[in-house]
PDB file of C-alpha atoms in Angstrom:
ATOM      1  CA  UNK H   1     -13.759 -13.975  18.432  1.00  0.00           C
ATOM      2  CA  UNK H   2     -13.712 -11.300  15.356  1.00  0.00           C
ATOM      3  CA  UNK H   3     -10.642 -11.538  12.922  1.00  0.00           C
ATOM      4  CA  UNK H   4      -9.046  -9.060  10.913  1.00  0.00           C
ATOM      5  CA  UNK H   5      -8.005  -9.028   7.249  1.00  0.00           C
ATOM      6  CA  UNK H   6      -5.780  -5.670   6.934  1.00  0.00           C
ATOM      7  CA  UNK H   7      -4.823  -4.750   3.181  1.00  0.00           C
ATOM      8  CA  UNK H   8      -2.418  -2.306   2.247  1.00  0.00           C
ATOM      9  CA  UNK H   9      -3.916  -0.564  -1.261  1.00  0.00           C
ATOM     10  CA  UNK H  10      -1.376   0.642  -3.874  1.00  0.00           C
ATOM     11  CA  UNK H  11       0.301  -2.434  -5.485  1.00  0.00           C
ATOM     12  CA  UNK H  12      -1.848  -4.840  -3.710  1.00  0.00           C
ATOM     13  CA  UNK H  13      -5.318  -4.288  -4.527  1.00  0.00           C
ATOM     14  CA  UNK H  14      -4.917  -1.721  -7.267  1.00  0.00           C
ATOM     15  CA  UNK H  15      -2.188  -1.589 -10.064  1.00  0.00           C
ATOM     16  CA  UNK H  16      -0.755   1.826  -9.084  1.00  0.00           C
ATOM     17  CA  UNK H  17       2.982   1.208  -8.244  1.00  0.00           C
ATOM     18  CA  UNK H  18       4.328   2.152 -11.797  1.00  0.00           C
ATOM     19  CA  UNK H  19       2.098   5.063 -12.066  1.00  0.00           C
ATOM     20  CA  UNK H  20       3.675   6.543  -8.777  1.00  0.00           C
ATOM     21  CA  UNK H  21       6.905   5.552 -10.091  1.00  0.00           C
ATOM     22  CA  UNK H  22       6.348   7.724 -13.270  1.00  0.00           C
ATOM     23  CA  UNK H  23       5.147  10.621 -11.675  1.00  0.00           C
ATOM     24  CA  UNK H  24       7.339  10.917  -8.837  1.00  0.00           C
ATOM     25  CA  UNK H  25       9.965  10.899 -11.461  1.00  0.00           C
ATOM     26  CA  UNK H  26       8.450  13.587 -13.203  1.00  0.00           C
ATOM     27  CA  UNK H  27       7.703  15.791 -10.112  1.00  0.00           C
ATOM     28  CA  UNK H  28      11.588  15.288  -9.246  1.00  0.00           C
ATOM     29  CA  UNK H  29      12.621  16.231 -12.700  1.00  0.00           C
ATOM     30  CA  UNK H  30      10.603  19.464 -12.613  1.00  0.00           C
ATOM     31  CA  UNK H  31      12.176  20.580  -9.410  1.00  0.00           C
ATOM     32  CA  UNK H  32      15.945  19.844 -11.296  1.00  0.00           C
ATOM     33  CA  UNK H  33      16.335  16.430  -9.303  1.00  0.00           C
ATOM     34  CA  UNK H  34      17.696  13.381 -11.370  1.00  0.00           C
ATOM     35  CA  UNK H  35      16.216  10.442  -9.465  1.00  0.00           C
ATOM     36  CA  UNK H  36      16.439   6.758 -11.040  1.00  0.00           C
ATOM     37  CA  UNK H  37      13.134   5.244 -11.638  1.00  0.00           C
ATOM     38  CA  UNK H  38      14.061   1.753  -9.513  1.00  0.00           C
ATOM     39  CA  UNK H  39      15.159   4.018  -6.768  1.00  0.00           C
ATOM     40  CA  UNK H  40      11.614   5.182  -6.691  1.00  0.00           C
ATOM     41  CA  UNK H  41      10.258   2.167  -7.152  1.00  0.00           C
ATOM     42  CA  UNK H  42      11.890   0.730  -4.036  1.00  0.00           C
ATOM     43  CA  UNK H  43      10.717   3.904  -2.220  1.00  0.00           C
ATOM     44  CA  UNK H  44       6.677   3.152  -2.995  1.00  0.00           C
ATOM     45  CA  UNK H  45       4.573   2.893  -0.146  1.00  0.00           C
ATOM     46  CA  UNK H  46       6.444   5.227   2.066  1.00  0.00           C
ATOM     47  CA  UNK H  47       4.593   8.446   2.960  1.00  0.00           C
ATOM     48  CA  UNK H  48       5.088  11.554   0.681  1.00  0.00           C
ATOM     49  CA  UNK H  49       7.668  13.232   3.392  1.00  0.00           C
ATOM     50  CA  UNK H  50       9.540   9.944   3.894  1.00  0.00           C
ATOM     51  CA  UNK H  51       9.737   9.190   0.054  1.00  0.00           C
ATOM     52  CA  UNK H  52      11.507  12.487  -0.605  1.00  0.00           C
ATOM     53  CA  UNK H  53      13.826  12.184   2.520  1.00  0.00           C
ATOM     54  CA  UNK H  54      14.889   8.631   1.475  1.00  0.00           C
ATOM     55  CA  UNK H  55      15.587   9.543  -2.333  1.00  0.00           C
ATOM     56  CA  UNK H  56      17.256  13.338  -1.854  1.00  0.00           C
ATOM     57  CA  UNK H  57      18.516  13.306   1.440  1.00  0.00           C
ATOM     58  CA  UNK H  58      20.829  16.106   2.021  1.00  0.00           C
ATOM     59  CA  UNK H  59      20.297  17.173  -1.467  1.00  0.00           C
ATOM     60  CA  UNK H  60      17.344  18.485  -0.842  1.00  0.00           C
ATOM     61  CA  UNK H  61      15.763  22.008   0.497  1.00  0.00           C
ATOM     62  CA  UNK H  62      13.112  20.324   2.755  1.00  0.00           C
ATOM     63  CA  UNK H  63      11.064  23.630   2.496  1.00  0.00           C
ATOM     64  CA  UNK H  64      10.624  22.371  -0.898  1.00  0.00           C
ATOM     65  CA  UNK H  65       9.172  18.855   0.241  1.00  0.00           C
ATOM     66  CA  UNK H  66       5.441  20.438   0.290  1.00  0.00           C
ATOM     67  CA  UNK H  67       6.289  21.540  -3.611  1.00  0.00           C
ATOM     68  CA  UNK H  68       7.170  17.890  -4.957  1.00  0.00           C
ATOM     69  CA  UNK H  69       4.604  16.493  -2.864  1.00  0.00           C
ATOM     70  CA  UNK H  70       2.062  18.598  -4.709  1.00  0.00           C
ATOM     71  CA  UNK H  71       3.454  18.071  -7.951  1.00  0.00           C
ATOM     72  CA  UNK H  72       3.107  14.436  -7.625  1.00  0.00           C
ATOM     73  CA  UNK H  73      -0.263  14.784  -6.477  1.00  0.00           C
ATOM     74  CA  UNK H  74      -1.378  16.456  -9.328  1.00  0.00           C
ATOM     75  CA  UNK H  75       0.357  14.582 -12.164  1.00  0.00           C
ATOM     76  CA  UNK H  76      -1.034  11.518 -10.606  1.00  0.00           C
ATOM     77  CA  UNK H  77      -4.305  13.126 -10.074  1.00  0.00           C
ATOM     78  CA  UNK H  78      -4.709  12.580 -13.832  1.00  0.00           C
ATOM     79  CA  UNK H  79      -5.175   8.824 -13.531  1.00  0.00           C
ATOM     80  CA  UNK H  80      -7.864   9.156 -10.687  1.00  0.00           C
ATOM     81  CA  UNK H  81     -10.804   8.088 -13.051  1.00  0.00           C
ATOM     82  CA  UNK H  82      -8.895   4.944 -14.565  1.00  0.00           C
ATOM     83  CA  UNK H  83      -7.192   2.929 -11.920  1.00  0.00           C
ATOM     84  CA  UNK H  84      -7.040  -0.550 -12.109  1.00  0.00           C
ATOM     85  CA  UNK H  85      -8.009  -2.655  -9.856  1.00  0.00           C
ATOM     86  CA  UNK H  86      -6.008  -6.063  -9.717  1.00  0.00           C
ATOM     87  CA  UNK H  87      -8.254  -8.972 -11.056  1.00  0.00           C
ATOM     88  CA  UNK H  88     -10.512 -10.290  -8.044  1.00  0.00           C
ATOM     89  CA  UNK H  89      -9.363  -7.531  -5.471  1.00  0.00           C
ATOM     90  CA  UNK H  90     -12.852  -6.732  -5.052  1.00  0.00           C
ATOM     91  CA  UNK H  91     -13.654 -10.324  -4.844  1.00  0.00           C
ATOM     92  CA  UNK H  92     -10.857 -11.249  -2.628  1.00  0.00           C
ATOM     93  CA  UNK H  93     -12.567  -8.633   0.028  1.00  0.00           C
ATOM     94  CA  UNK H  94     -16.426  -9.685  -0.465  1.00  0.00           C
ATOM     95  CA  UNK H  95     -15.088 -13.467   0.047  1.00  0.00           C
ATOM     96  CA  UNK H  96     -13.112 -12.624   3.213  1.00  0.00           C
ATOM     97  CA  UNK H  97     -16.397 -10.493   4.650  1.00  0.00           C
ATOM     98  CA  UNK H  98     -18.463 -13.384   3.654  1.00  0.00           C
ATOM     99  CA  UNK H  99     -16.145 -15.551   5.456  1.00  0.00           C
ATOM    100  CA  UNK H 100     -16.610 -13.346   8.639  1.00  0.00           C
ATOM    101  CA  UNK H 101     -13.298 -11.142   8.702  1.00  0.00           C
ATOM    102  CA  UNK H 102     -13.653  -7.762   9.120  1.00  0.00           C
ATOM    103  CA  UNK H 103     -11.859  -6.319   6.346  1.00  0.00           C
ATOM    104  CA  UNK H 104      -9.915  -2.914   7.017  1.00  0.00           C
ATOM    105  CA  UNK H 105      -7.421  -0.764   4.450  1.00  0.00           C
ATOM    106  CA  UNK H 106      -4.220   0.670   5.819  1.00  0.00           C
ATOM    107  CA  UNK H 107      -2.511   3.147   3.028  1.00  0.00           C
ATOM    108  CA  UNK H 108      -0.801   6.275   2.938  1.00  0.00           C
ATOM    109  CA  UNK H 109      -3.406   7.706   0.317  1.00  0.00           C
ATOM    110  CA  UNK H 110      -6.147   9.854   1.699  1.00  0.00           C
ATOM    111  CA  UNK H 111      -8.641  12.376   0.635  1.00  0.00           C
ATOM    112  CA  UNK H 112      -9.656  12.091  -3.332  1.00  0.00           C
ATOM    113  CA  UNK H 113      -6.579   9.686  -4.077  1.00  0.00           C
ATOM    114  CA  UNK H 114      -8.268   7.493  -1.435  1.00  0.00           C
ATOM    115  CA  UNK H 115     -11.746   7.697  -2.657  1.00  0.00           C
ATOM    116  CA  UNK H 116     -10.246   7.260  -6.343  1.00  0.00           C
ATOM    117  CA  UNK H 117      -8.532   3.944  -5.287  1.00  0.00           C
ATOM    118  CA  UNK H 118     -11.926   2.527  -3.166  1.00  0.00           C
ATOM    119  CA  UNK H 119     -14.294   3.365  -6.676  1.00  0.00           C
ATOM    120  CA  UNK H 120     -11.329   0.836  -8.332  1.00  0.00           C
ATOM    121  CA  UNK H 121     -11.824  -1.521  -6.054  1.00  0.00           C
ATOM    122  CA  UNK H 122     -15.436  -1.388  -6.154  1.00  0.00           C
ATOM    123  CA  UNK H 123     -15.936  -3.680  -2.789  1.00  0.00           C
ATOM    124  CA  UNK H 124     -17.201  -0.964  -0.372  1.00  0.00           C
ATOM    125  CA  UNK H 125     -19.624  -3.421   1.395  1.00  0.00           C
ATOM    126  CA  UNK H 126     -17.085  -5.352   2.118  1.00  0.00           C
ATOM    127  CA  UNK H 127     -14.495  -2.536   3.854  1.00  0.00           C
ATOM    128  CA  UNK H 128     -15.622  -1.516   7.334  1.00  0.00           C
ATOM    129  CA  UNK H 129     -12.810   1.081   7.465  1.00  0.00           C
ATOM    130  CA  UNK H 130      -9.749   2.691   6.361  1.00  0.00           C
ATOM    131  CA  UNK H 131      -6.767   3.851   8.148  1.00  0.00           C
ATOM    132  CA  UNK H 132      -5.488   6.472   6.054  1.00  0.00           C
ATOM    133  CA  UNK H 133      -2.437   9.040   6.194  1.00  0.00           C
ATOM    134  CA  UNK H 134      -4.733  11.715   7.597  1.00  0.00           C
ATOM    135  CA  UNK H 135      -5.260   9.255  10.618  1.00  0.00           C
ATOM    136  CA  UNK H 136      -1.646   8.435  11.703  1.00  0.00           C
ATOM    137  CA  UNK H 137       1.402  10.494  12.795  1.00  0.00           C
ATOM    138  CA  UNK H 138       3.904   8.319  11.165  1.00  0.00           C
ATOM    139  CA  UNK H 139       3.411   5.767   8.156  1.00  0.00           C
ATOM    140  CA  UNK H 140       5.016   2.872   6.885  1.00  0.00           C
ATOM    141  CA  UNK H 141       7.085   1.204   8.118  1.00  0.00           C
ATOM    142  CA  UNK H 142       5.940   2.449  11.296  1.00  0.00           C
ATOM    143  CA  UNK H 143       3.135   0.268  13.248  1.00  0.00           C
ATOM    144  CA  UNK H 144       0.775   3.015  13.359  1.00  0.00           C
ATOM    145  CA  UNK H 145      -1.236   2.638  10.183  1.00  0.00           C
ATOM    146  CA  UNK H 146      -1.843  -1.213  10.816  1.00  0.00           C
ATOM    147  CA  UNK H 147      -2.379  -0.422  14.596  1.00  0.00           C
ATOM    148  CA  UNK H 148      -5.066   2.341  13.468  1.00  0.00           C
ATOM    149  CA  UNK H 149      -6.562  -0.373  11.204  1.00  0.00           C
ATOM    150  CA  UNK H 150      -6.636  -2.934  14.090  1.00  0.00           C
ATOM    151  CA  UNK H 151      -8.699  -0.173  16.262  1.00  0.00           C
ATOM    152  CA  UNK H 152     -11.200   0.285  13.789  1.00  0.00           C
ATOM    153  CA  UNK H 153     -11.541  -3.126  13.628  1.00  0.00           C
ATOM    154  CA  UNK H 154     -11.782  -3.469  17.313  1.00  0.00           C
ATOM    155  CA  UNK H 155      -9.238  -6.647  16.617  1.00  0.00           C
ATOM    156  CA  UNK H 156      -6.413  -7.504  18.715  1.00  0.00           C
ATOM    157  CA  UNK H 157      -2.762  -8.055  16.568  1.00  0.00           C
ATOM    158  CA  UNK H 158      -2.861 -11.599  17.070  1.00  0.00           C
ATOM    159  CA  UNK H 159      -6.498 -12.001  15.230  1.00  0.00           C
ATOM    160  CA  UNK H 160      -5.086 -10.480  12.437  1.00  0.00           C
ATOM    161  CA  UNK H 161      -3.292 -10.748   8.866  1.00  0.00           C
ATOM    162  CA  UNK H 162      -1.844  -7.839   7.299  1.00  0.00           C
ATOM    163  CA  UNK H 163      -1.378  -8.255   3.418  1.00  0.00           C
ATOM    164  CA  UNK H 164       0.982  -6.017   1.526  1.00  0.00           C
ATOM    165  CA  UNK H 165       3.244  -5.699  -1.584  1.00  0.00           C
ATOM    166  CA  UNK H 166       6.534  -3.789  -0.116  1.00  0.00           C
ATOM    167  CA  UNK H 167       8.730  -4.097   2.316  1.00  0.00           C
ATOM    168  CA  UNK H 168       7.454  -1.582   4.169  1.00  0.00           C
ATOM    169  CA  UNK H 169       4.341  -3.281   4.522  1.00  0.00           C
ATOM    170  CA  UNK H 170       6.036  -6.212   5.420  1.00  0.00           C
ATOM    171  CA  UNK H 171       7.954  -4.050   8.188  1.00  0.00           C
ATOM    172  CA  UNK H 172       5.047  -1.836   9.154  1.00  0.00           C
ATOM    173  CA  UNK H 173       2.780  -5.405   9.716  1.00  0.00           C
ATOM    174  CA  UNK H 174       5.718  -7.295  11.616  1.00  0.00           C
ATOM    175  CA  UNK H 175       6.359  -4.128  14.127  1.00  0.00           C
ATOM    176  CA  UNK H 176       2.451  -4.222  14.928  1.00  0.00           C
ATOM    177  CA  UNK H 177       2.603  -8.049  15.671  1.00  0.00           C
ATOM    178  CA  UNK H 178       0.291  -8.989  13.199  1.00  0.00           C
ATOM    179  CA  UNK H 179       1.130 -11.921  10.488  1.00  0.00           C
ATOM    180  CA  UNK H 180       2.079 -10.531   7.098  1.00  0.00           C
ATOM    181  CA  UNK H 181       1.617 -11.973   3.731  1.00  0.00           C
ATOM    182  CA  UNK H 182       2.841 -10.374   0.633  1.00  0.00           C
ATOM    183  CA  UNK H 183       1.905 -10.060  -3.154  1.00  0.00           C
ATOM    184  CA  UNK H 184       4.414  -9.781  -5.979  1.00  0.00           C
ATOM    185  CA  UNK H 185       2.044  -7.792  -8.292  1.00  0.00           C
ATOM    186  CA  UNK H 186       3.560  -4.254  -6.647  1.00  0.00           C
ATOM    187  CA  UNK H 187       6.804  -5.392  -8.450  1.00  0.00           C
ATOM    188  CA  UNK H 188       9.171  -6.511  -5.284  1.00  0.00           C
ATOM    189  CA  UNK H 189      10.976  -9.725  -4.911  1.00  0.00           C
ATOM    190  CA  UNK H 190       9.815 -12.471  -3.060  1.00  0.00           C
ATOM    191  CA  UNK H 191      13.113 -12.609  -1.203  1.00  0.00           C
ATOM    192  CA  UNK H 192      12.677  -9.321  -0.294  1.00  0.00           C
ATOM    193  CA  UNK H 193       9.356  -9.600   1.162  1.00  0.00           C
ATOM    194  CA  UNK H 194       9.978 -12.512   2.797  1.00  0.00           C
ATOM    195  CA  UNK H 195      13.262 -11.104   4.535  1.00  0.00           C
ATOM    196  CA  UNK H 196      11.102  -7.979   5.824  1.00  0.00           C
ATOM    197  CA  UNK H 197       8.254 -10.617   7.251  1.00  0.00           C
ATOM    198  CA  UNK H 198       6.197 -12.104   4.808  1.00  0.00           C
ATOM    199  CA  UNK H 199       5.077 -15.411   5.987  1.00  0.00           C
ATOM    200  CA  UNK H 200       4.067 -16.484   2.605  1.00  0.00           C
ATOM    201  CA  UNK H 201       3.844 -14.582  -0.585  1.00  0.00           C
ATOM    202  CA  UNK H 202       1.441 -14.839  -3.238  1.00  0.00           C
ATOM    203  CA  UNK H 203       1.577 -13.456  -6.963  1.00  0.00           C
ATOM    204  CA  UNK H 204      -1.392 -11.383  -6.958  1.00  0.00           C
ATOM    205  CA  UNK H 205      -5.003 -10.780  -5.200  1.00  0.00           C
ATOM    206  CA  UNK H 206      -6.562 -13.484  -7.754  1.00  0.00           C
ATOM    207  CA  UNK H 207      -3.916 -16.048  -6.538  1.00  0.00           C
ATOM    208  CA  UNK H 208      -4.841 -15.416  -2.960  1.00  0.00           C
ATOM    209  CA  UNK H 209      -8.091 -15.988  -3.575  1.00  0.00           C
ATOM    210  CA  UNK H 210      -7.663 -19.089  -5.257  1.00  0.00           C
ATOM    211  CA  UNK H 211      -5.396 -20.669  -2.708  1.00  0.00           C
ATOM    212  CA  UNK H 212      -7.576 -19.005   0.355  1.00  0.00           C
ATOM    213  CA  UNK H 213      -8.076 -22.259   2.060  1.00  0.00           C
ATOM    214  CA  UNK H 214      -4.397 -23.095   2.160  1.00  0.00           C
ATOM    215  CA  UNK H 215      -3.499 -19.872   3.585  1.00  0.00           C
ATOM    216  CA  UNK H 216      -3.506 -17.893   6.737  1.00  0.00           C
ATOM    217  CA  UNK H 217      -6.457 -16.395   5.993  1.00  0.00           C
ATOM    218  CA  UNK H 218      -8.410 -19.582   5.662  1.00  0.00           C
TER     219      UNK H 218
END
C-alpha cells in the first residue's frame, strides 16, 4: 500500500517563522496595534484571519483584517528571493520519495509565497502535491489541510505521518487521525509539541534525516 509523508513548510522545511513574526509585528504597528512578538510567534502557523483574531480579538475592527493581511504579505514578500531552507530539507524529501513515501505539503501559504517556499526547498521532483490555503475552508488546527493532503496522496490517515513545527500542526494532524512528528526549528518548545500530539520530536530536518531508520518514517 501507498504511504504518505505530509509536511508543513514554514518553520518545518524553511526557516521563516521569525520573518513572519517581524513582518506581522510591523503590520500591526503600522495599523496602530501593540502586539508583543512572543505572542505573534505562538500564533505563527495559523491562517491570517485566525492569527489576527487570536491576537487582537475584540480590540479590532474585523473590516480591517484584509488590510492587515495585505500589509503582512507586502512586508514578507520582500524576502521571497532569499528564503532559507533548513539544512537537508530537500534531501529529506528526496530520501522519503526514494523510499516509497508519497510526499505532500500542507501549508497556509499560497500563490507567490508558496512558489517562493518551494524554490527554497528545491525538491519539486520529490513533491507529489500541495494542500494550500486556497484548497481548504478552515486552516490549522482544523484537520482540513492534512485531510486534503491525504486526498492528494490517495492514502488513508492510518498510512500517513505528518511533520510540523507548531502546536497548530500537531493538533491538525491529530484531528485528521495521522501520526505526528514535531521539529524544534520553528522555535516551539518540545513539551508544547508533545502535549499537542507529537509522537516524537526532532531538532530539524537534518536530525530527522539522520535518525530516519529509527523514526515512524522508517
